[in-house]
Coordinates of C-alpha atoms in Angstrom, one line a residue:
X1 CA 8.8 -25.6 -1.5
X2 CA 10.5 -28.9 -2.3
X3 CA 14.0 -27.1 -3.0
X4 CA 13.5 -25.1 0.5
X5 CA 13.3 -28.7 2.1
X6 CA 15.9 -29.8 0.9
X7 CA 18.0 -26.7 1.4
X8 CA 16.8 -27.1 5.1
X9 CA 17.7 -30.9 5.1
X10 CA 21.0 -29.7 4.1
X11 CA 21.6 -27.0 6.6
X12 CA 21.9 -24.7 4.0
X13 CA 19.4 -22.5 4.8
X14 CA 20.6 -22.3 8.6
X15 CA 24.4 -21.1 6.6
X16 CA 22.3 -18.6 4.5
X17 CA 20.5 -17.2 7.5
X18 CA 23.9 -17.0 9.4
X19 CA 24.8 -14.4 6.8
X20 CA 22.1 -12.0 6.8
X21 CA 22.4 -12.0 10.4
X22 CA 26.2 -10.7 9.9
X23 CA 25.9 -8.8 7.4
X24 CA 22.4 -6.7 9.7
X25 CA 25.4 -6.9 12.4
X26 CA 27.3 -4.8 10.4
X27 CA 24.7 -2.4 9.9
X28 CA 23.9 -2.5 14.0
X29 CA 24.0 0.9 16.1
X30 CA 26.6 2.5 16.9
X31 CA 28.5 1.6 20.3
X32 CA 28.1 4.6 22.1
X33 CA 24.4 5.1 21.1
X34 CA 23.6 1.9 22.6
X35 CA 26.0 2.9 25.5
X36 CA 23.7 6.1 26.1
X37 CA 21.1 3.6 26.1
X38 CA 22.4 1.2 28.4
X39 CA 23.1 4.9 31.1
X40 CA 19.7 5.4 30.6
X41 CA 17.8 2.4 31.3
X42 CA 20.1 1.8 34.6
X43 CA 20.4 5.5 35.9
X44 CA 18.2 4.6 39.0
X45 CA 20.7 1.7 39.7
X46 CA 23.7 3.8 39.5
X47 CA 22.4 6.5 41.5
X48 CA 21.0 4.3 44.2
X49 CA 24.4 3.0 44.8
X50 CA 26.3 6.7 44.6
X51 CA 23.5 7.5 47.4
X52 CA 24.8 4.4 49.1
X53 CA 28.2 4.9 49.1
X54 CA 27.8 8.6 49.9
X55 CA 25.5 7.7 52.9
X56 CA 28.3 5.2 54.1
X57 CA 30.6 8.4 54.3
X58 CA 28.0 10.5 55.9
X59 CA 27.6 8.4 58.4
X60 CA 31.5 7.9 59.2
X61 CA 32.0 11.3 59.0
X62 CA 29.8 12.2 61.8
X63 CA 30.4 9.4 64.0
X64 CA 34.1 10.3 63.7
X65 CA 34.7 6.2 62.2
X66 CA 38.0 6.1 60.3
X67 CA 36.8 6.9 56.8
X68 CA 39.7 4.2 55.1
X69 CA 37.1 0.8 55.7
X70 CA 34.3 2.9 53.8
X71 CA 36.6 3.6 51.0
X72 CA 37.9 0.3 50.8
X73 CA 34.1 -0.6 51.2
X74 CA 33.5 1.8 48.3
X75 CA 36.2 0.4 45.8
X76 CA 34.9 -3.4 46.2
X77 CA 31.6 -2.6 46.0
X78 CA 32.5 -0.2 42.7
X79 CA 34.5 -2.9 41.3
X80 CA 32.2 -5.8 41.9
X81 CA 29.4 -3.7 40.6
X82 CA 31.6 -2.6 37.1
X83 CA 32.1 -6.3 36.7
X84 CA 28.2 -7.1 37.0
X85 CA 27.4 -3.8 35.0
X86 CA 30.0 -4.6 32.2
X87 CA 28.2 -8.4 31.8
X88 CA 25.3 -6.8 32.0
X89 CA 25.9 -4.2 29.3
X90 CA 27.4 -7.5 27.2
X91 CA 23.5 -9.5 27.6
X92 CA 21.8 -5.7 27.0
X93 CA 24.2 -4.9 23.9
X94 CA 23.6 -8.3 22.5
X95 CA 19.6 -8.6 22.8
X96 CA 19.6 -5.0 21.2
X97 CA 22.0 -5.9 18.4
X98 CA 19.6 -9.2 18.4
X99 CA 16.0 -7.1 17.8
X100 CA 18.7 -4.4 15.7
X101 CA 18.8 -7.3 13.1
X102 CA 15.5 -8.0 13.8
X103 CA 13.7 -4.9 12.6
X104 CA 13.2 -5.7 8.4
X105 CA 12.3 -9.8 9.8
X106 CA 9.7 -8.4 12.4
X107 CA 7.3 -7.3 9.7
X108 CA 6.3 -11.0 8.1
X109 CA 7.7 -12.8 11.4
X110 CA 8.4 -12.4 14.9
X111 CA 9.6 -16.2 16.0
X112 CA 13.0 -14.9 15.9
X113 CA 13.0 -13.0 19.0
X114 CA 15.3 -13.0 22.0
X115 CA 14.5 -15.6 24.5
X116 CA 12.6 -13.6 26.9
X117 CA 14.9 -13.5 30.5
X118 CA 11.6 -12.3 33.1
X119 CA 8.3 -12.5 32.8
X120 CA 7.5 -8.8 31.5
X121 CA 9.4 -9.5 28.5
X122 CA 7.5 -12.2 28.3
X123 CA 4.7 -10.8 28.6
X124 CA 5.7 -8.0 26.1
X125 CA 6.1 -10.8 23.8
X126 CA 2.8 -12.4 24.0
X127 CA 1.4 -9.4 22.6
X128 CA 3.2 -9.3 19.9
X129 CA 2.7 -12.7 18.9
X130 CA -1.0 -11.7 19.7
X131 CA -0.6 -8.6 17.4
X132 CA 1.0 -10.5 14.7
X133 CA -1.9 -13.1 14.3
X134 CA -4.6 -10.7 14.3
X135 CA -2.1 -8.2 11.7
X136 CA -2.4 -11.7 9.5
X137 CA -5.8 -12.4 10.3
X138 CA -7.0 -8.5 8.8
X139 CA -4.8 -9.0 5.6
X140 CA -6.3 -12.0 5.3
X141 CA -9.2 -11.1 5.2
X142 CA -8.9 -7.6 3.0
X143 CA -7.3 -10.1 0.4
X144 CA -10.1 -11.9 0.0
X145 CA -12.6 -8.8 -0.2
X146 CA -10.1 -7.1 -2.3
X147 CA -10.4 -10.4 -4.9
X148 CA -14.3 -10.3 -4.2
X149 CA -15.1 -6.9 -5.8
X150 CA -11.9 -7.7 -7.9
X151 CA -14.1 -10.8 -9.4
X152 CA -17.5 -8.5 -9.4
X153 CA -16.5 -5.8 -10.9
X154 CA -14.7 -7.8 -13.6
X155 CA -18.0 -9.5 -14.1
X156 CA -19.8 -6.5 -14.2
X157 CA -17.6 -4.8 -16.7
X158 CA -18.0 -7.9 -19.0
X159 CA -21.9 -8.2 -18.2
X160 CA -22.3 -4.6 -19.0
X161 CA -20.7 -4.9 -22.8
X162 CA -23.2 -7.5 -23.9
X163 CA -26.1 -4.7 -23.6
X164 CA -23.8 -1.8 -25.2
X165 CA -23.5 -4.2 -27.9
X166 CA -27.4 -4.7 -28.5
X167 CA -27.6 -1.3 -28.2
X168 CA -25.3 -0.5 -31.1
X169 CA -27.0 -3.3 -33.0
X170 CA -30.6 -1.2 -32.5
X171 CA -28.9 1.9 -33.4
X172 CA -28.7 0.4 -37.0
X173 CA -32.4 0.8 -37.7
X174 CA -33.1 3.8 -35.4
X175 CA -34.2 7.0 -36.5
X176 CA -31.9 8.9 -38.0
X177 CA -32.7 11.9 -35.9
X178 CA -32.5 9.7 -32.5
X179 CA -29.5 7.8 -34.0
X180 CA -26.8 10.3 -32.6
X181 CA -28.2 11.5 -29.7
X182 CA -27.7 7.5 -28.1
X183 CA -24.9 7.0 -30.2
X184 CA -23.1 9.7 -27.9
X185 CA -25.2 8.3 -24.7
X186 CA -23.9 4.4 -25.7
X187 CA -20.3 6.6 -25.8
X188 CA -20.4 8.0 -22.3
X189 CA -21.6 4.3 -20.9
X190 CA -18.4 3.0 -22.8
X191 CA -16.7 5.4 -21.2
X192 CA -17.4 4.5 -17.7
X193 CA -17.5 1.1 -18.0
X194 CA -13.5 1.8 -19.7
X195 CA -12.5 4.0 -16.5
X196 CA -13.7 0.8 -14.0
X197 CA -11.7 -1.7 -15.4
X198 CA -8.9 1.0 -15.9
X199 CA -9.3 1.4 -12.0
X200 CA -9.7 -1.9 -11.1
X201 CA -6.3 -2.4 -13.2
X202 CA -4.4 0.4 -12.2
X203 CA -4.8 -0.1 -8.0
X204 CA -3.7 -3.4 -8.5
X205 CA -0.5 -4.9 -7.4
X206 CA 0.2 -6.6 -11.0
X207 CA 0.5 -4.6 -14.0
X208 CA 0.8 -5.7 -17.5
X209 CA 2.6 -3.3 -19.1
X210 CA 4.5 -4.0 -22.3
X211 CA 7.4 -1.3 -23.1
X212 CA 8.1 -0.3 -26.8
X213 CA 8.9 2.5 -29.0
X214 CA 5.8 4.0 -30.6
X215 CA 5.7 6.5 -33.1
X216 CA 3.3 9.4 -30.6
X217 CA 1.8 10.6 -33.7
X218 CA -0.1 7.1 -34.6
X219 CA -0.7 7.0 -30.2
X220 CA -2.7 10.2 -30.6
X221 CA -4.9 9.9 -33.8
X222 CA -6.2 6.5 -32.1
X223 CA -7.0 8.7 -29.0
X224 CA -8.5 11.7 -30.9
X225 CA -10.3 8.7 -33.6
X226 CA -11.9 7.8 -30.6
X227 CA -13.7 11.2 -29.9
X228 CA -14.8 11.9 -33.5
X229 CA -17.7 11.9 -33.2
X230 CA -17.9 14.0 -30.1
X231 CA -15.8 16.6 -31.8
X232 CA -18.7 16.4 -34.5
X233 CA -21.7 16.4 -32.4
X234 CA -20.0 19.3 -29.7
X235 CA -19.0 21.1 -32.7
X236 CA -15.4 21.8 -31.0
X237 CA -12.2 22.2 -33.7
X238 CA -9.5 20.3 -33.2
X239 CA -5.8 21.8 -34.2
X240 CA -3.6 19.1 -33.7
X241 CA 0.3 20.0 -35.1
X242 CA 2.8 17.3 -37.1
X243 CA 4.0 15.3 -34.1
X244 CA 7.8 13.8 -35.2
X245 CA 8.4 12.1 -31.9
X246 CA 9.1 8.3 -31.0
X247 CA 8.4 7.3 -27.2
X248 CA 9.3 4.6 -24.8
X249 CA 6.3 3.6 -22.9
X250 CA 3.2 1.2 -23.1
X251 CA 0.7 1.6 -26.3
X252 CA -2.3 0.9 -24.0
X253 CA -2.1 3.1 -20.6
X254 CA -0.8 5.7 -22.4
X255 CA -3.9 6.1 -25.0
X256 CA -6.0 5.2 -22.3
X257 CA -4.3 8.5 -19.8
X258 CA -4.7 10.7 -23.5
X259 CA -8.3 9.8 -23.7
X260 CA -9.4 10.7 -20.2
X261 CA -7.8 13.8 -21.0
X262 CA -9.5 14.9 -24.1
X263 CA -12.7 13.7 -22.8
X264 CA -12.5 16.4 -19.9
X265 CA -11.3 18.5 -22.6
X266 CA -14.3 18.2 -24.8
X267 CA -16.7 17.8 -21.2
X268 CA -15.5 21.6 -20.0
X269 CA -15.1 23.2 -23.5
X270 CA -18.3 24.8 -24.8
X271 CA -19.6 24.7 -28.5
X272 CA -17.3 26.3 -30.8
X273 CA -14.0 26.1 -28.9
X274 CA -11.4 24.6 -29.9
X275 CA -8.8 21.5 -28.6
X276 CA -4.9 22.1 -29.6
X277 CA -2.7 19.4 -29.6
X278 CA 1.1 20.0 -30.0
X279 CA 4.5 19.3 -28.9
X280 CA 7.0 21.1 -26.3
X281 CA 10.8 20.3 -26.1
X282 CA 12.2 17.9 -24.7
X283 CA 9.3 15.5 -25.4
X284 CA 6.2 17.0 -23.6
X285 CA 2.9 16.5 -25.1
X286 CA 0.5 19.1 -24.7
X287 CA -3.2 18.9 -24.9
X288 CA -5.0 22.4 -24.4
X289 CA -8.7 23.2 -24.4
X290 CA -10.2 27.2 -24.6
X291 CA -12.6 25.6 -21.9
X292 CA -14.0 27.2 -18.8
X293 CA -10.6 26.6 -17.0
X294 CA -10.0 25.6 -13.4
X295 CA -9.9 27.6 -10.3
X296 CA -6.4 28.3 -9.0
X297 CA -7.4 26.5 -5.6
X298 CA -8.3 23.5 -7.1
X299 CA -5.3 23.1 -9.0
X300 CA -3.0 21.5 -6.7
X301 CA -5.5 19.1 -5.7
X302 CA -7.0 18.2 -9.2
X303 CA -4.6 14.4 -9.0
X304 CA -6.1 13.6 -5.9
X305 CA -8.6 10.7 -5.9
X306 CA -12.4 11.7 -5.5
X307 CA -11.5 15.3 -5.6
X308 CA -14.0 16.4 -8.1
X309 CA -13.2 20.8 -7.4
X310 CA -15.4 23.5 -8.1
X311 CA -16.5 22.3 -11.6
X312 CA -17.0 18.7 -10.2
X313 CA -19.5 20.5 -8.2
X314 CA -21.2 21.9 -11.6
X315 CA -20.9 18.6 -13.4
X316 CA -23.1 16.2 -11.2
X317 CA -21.6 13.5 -13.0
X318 CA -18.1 14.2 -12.3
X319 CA -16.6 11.1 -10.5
X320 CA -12.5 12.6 -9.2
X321 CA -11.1 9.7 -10.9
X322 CA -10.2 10.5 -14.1
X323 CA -7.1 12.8 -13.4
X324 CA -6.4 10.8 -10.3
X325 CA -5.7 7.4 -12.8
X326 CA -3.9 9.8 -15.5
X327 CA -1.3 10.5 -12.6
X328 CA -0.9 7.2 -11.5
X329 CA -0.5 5.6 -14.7
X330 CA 1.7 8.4 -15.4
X331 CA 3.9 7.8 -12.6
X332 CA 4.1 3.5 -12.9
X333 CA 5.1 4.4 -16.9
X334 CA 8.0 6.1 -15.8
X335 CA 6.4 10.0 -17.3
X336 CA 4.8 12.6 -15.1
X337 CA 1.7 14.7 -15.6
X338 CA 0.9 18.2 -14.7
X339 CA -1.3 20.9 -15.5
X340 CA -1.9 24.7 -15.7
X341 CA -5.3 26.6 -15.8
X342 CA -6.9 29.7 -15.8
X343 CA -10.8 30.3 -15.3
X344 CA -12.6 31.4 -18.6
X345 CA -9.4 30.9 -20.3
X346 CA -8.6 27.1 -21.0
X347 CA -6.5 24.2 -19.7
X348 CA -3.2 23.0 -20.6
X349 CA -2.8 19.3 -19.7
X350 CA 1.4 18.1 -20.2
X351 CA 2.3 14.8 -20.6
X352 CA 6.1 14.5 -20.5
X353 CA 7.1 11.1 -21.8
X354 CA 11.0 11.7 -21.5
X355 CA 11.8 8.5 -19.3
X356 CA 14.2 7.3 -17.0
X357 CA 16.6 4.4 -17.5
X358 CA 15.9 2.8 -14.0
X359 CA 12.4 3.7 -14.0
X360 CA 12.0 0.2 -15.9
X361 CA 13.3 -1.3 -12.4
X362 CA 10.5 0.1 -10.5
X363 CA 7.8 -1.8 -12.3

């Protein structure tokens, strides 16, 4: 703020401004777009005077008036009505070049506009300058709910662990045949306090990604360790293949978009399936389950947030979120997601973690 006052003190900033303003200029309409324009606003004025003029020859016509006065009427009227129109056309072309420049500027600020030349533009204006307050005034105020349930929910992921960790303690001296039906139970409430913060994380503006090159194989046996036990308790195989591949993307969302994966996996697959895990040129990453599939109308709407689907329906506890935070992860990591199903035959989830140079620029 100090270096903009000084900039300002300076004139600098007036130089700066002076700039954009040309360089917008450059960009402005074409001339004969805005000369269509111009034709279009003043039609009524140039037809009003055609009727004029032809009414003056009407009328000397049938009076039998020598018809030379009305043309030389006609051609000093024409002319001093091309000088007015071509002025005109100069104020018009430069107000719209004006609110040309102005259309990026208009969306923070609106003190840059023409200097109103009647009272309906200055009318039009006030409204503006009405709308823009109360457009600030809503944002305002969704910024501070947004950092409301931002701070809630933060404190009620962190509340929420100091009761899963008590819980874990107390599973130490439970009964052995009690011990892993809560262990799994502790697991799903883990699980869900895991996808709020992921959510909170992943719709927020700021990201904290950290880009490396992982070896995929460690990435996935810390997912899959993860799930051990569920494997165990479900009784569901796992046939995961050597994985030789080294990746470009962020340790954390990644394991994090391969665990929501494999814990629909093991959700949908019954006992004694089976979850494969194996590669696909170029660098695709394939999770598949022999689970109870998913219908061929859900499938195109599986990303979709809150869309929970025909087996959402069946699973009361089925939230919509999980696939809808794989994709978006997906997508701010640079990779994509998609997947193919068939019902009673299994699900094939692909991860494709080929990257794009420039996809770094977009974070």
């Amino acid at each position: 703020m100090i270096l903009l006052e000084q900039e300002k003190a300076l004139g600098i900033i007036f130089h700066r401004k002076g700039n954009l303003r040309k360089n917008y200029m450059r960009q402005s309409e074409p001339f004969f777009q805005v000369l269509a324009g111009y034709f279009y606003v003043k039609w009524k004025i140039i037809l009003l005077y055609c009727f004029v003029i032809g009414f003056f020859f009407i009328v000397c016509f049938l009076y039998n008036v020598p018809i030379e006065p009305a043309q030389y009427a006609g051609i000093m009227s024409g002319i001093l009505l091309g000088i007015v129109g071509i002025a005109d056309f100069f104020r018009y072309y430069q107000k719209r070049r004006q609110l040309f420049w102005m259309r990026e500027k208009i969306k923070n600020e609106i003190d840059g506009l023409p200097e109103p030349k009647e009272t309906l533009e200055e009318q039009y204006q006030e409204l503006l300058f009405i709308l823009q307050e109360e457009k600030r005034r809503v944002i305002s105020m969704m910024d501070e709910r947004y950092s409301e349930m931002m701070h809630y929910y933060t404190l009620w992921v962190h509340q929420i662990k100091t009761p899963i960790a008590a819980m874990r303690l107390l599973l130490q001296v439970s009964q052995e045949e009690q011990k892993a039906e809560m262990e799994q139970e502790l697991f799903k409430i883990e699980q869900y306090v895991e996808m709020v913060l992921g959510y909170l994380r992943a719709s927020s503006n700021t990201t904290d990604f950290i880009f490396q090159s992982y070896d995929l194989a460690v990435l996935v046996k810390q997912a899959v360790k993860k799930y051990a036990s569920v494997f165990i308790h479900s009784n569901i195989k796992l046939s995961m293949e050597e994985i030789h591949e080294t990746v470009l993307t962020d340790e954390k969302w990644l394991i994090f978009v391969m665990e929501q994966i494999l814990s629909n996996a093991l959700k949908y697959t019954k006992t004694g399936g089976t979850i494969k895990i194996y590669m696909q040129p170029p660098q695709i990453l394939v999770i598949e389950d022999s689970g109870i599939g998913i219908q061929a109308e859900d499938l195109p709407r599986v990303f979709e947030e809150g869309y929970t689907g025909y087996n959402g329906h069946m699973d009361k506890k089925s939230t919509g979120i999980g696939l809808y935070l794989c994709n978006t992860i997906m997508e701010k990591l640079g990779h994509r997601i998609w997947i193919t199903s068939e019902v009673g035959e299994g699900t094939k989830v692909m991860l494709d973690l080929t990257r794009k140079e420039n996809s770094l620029t977009r974070m």
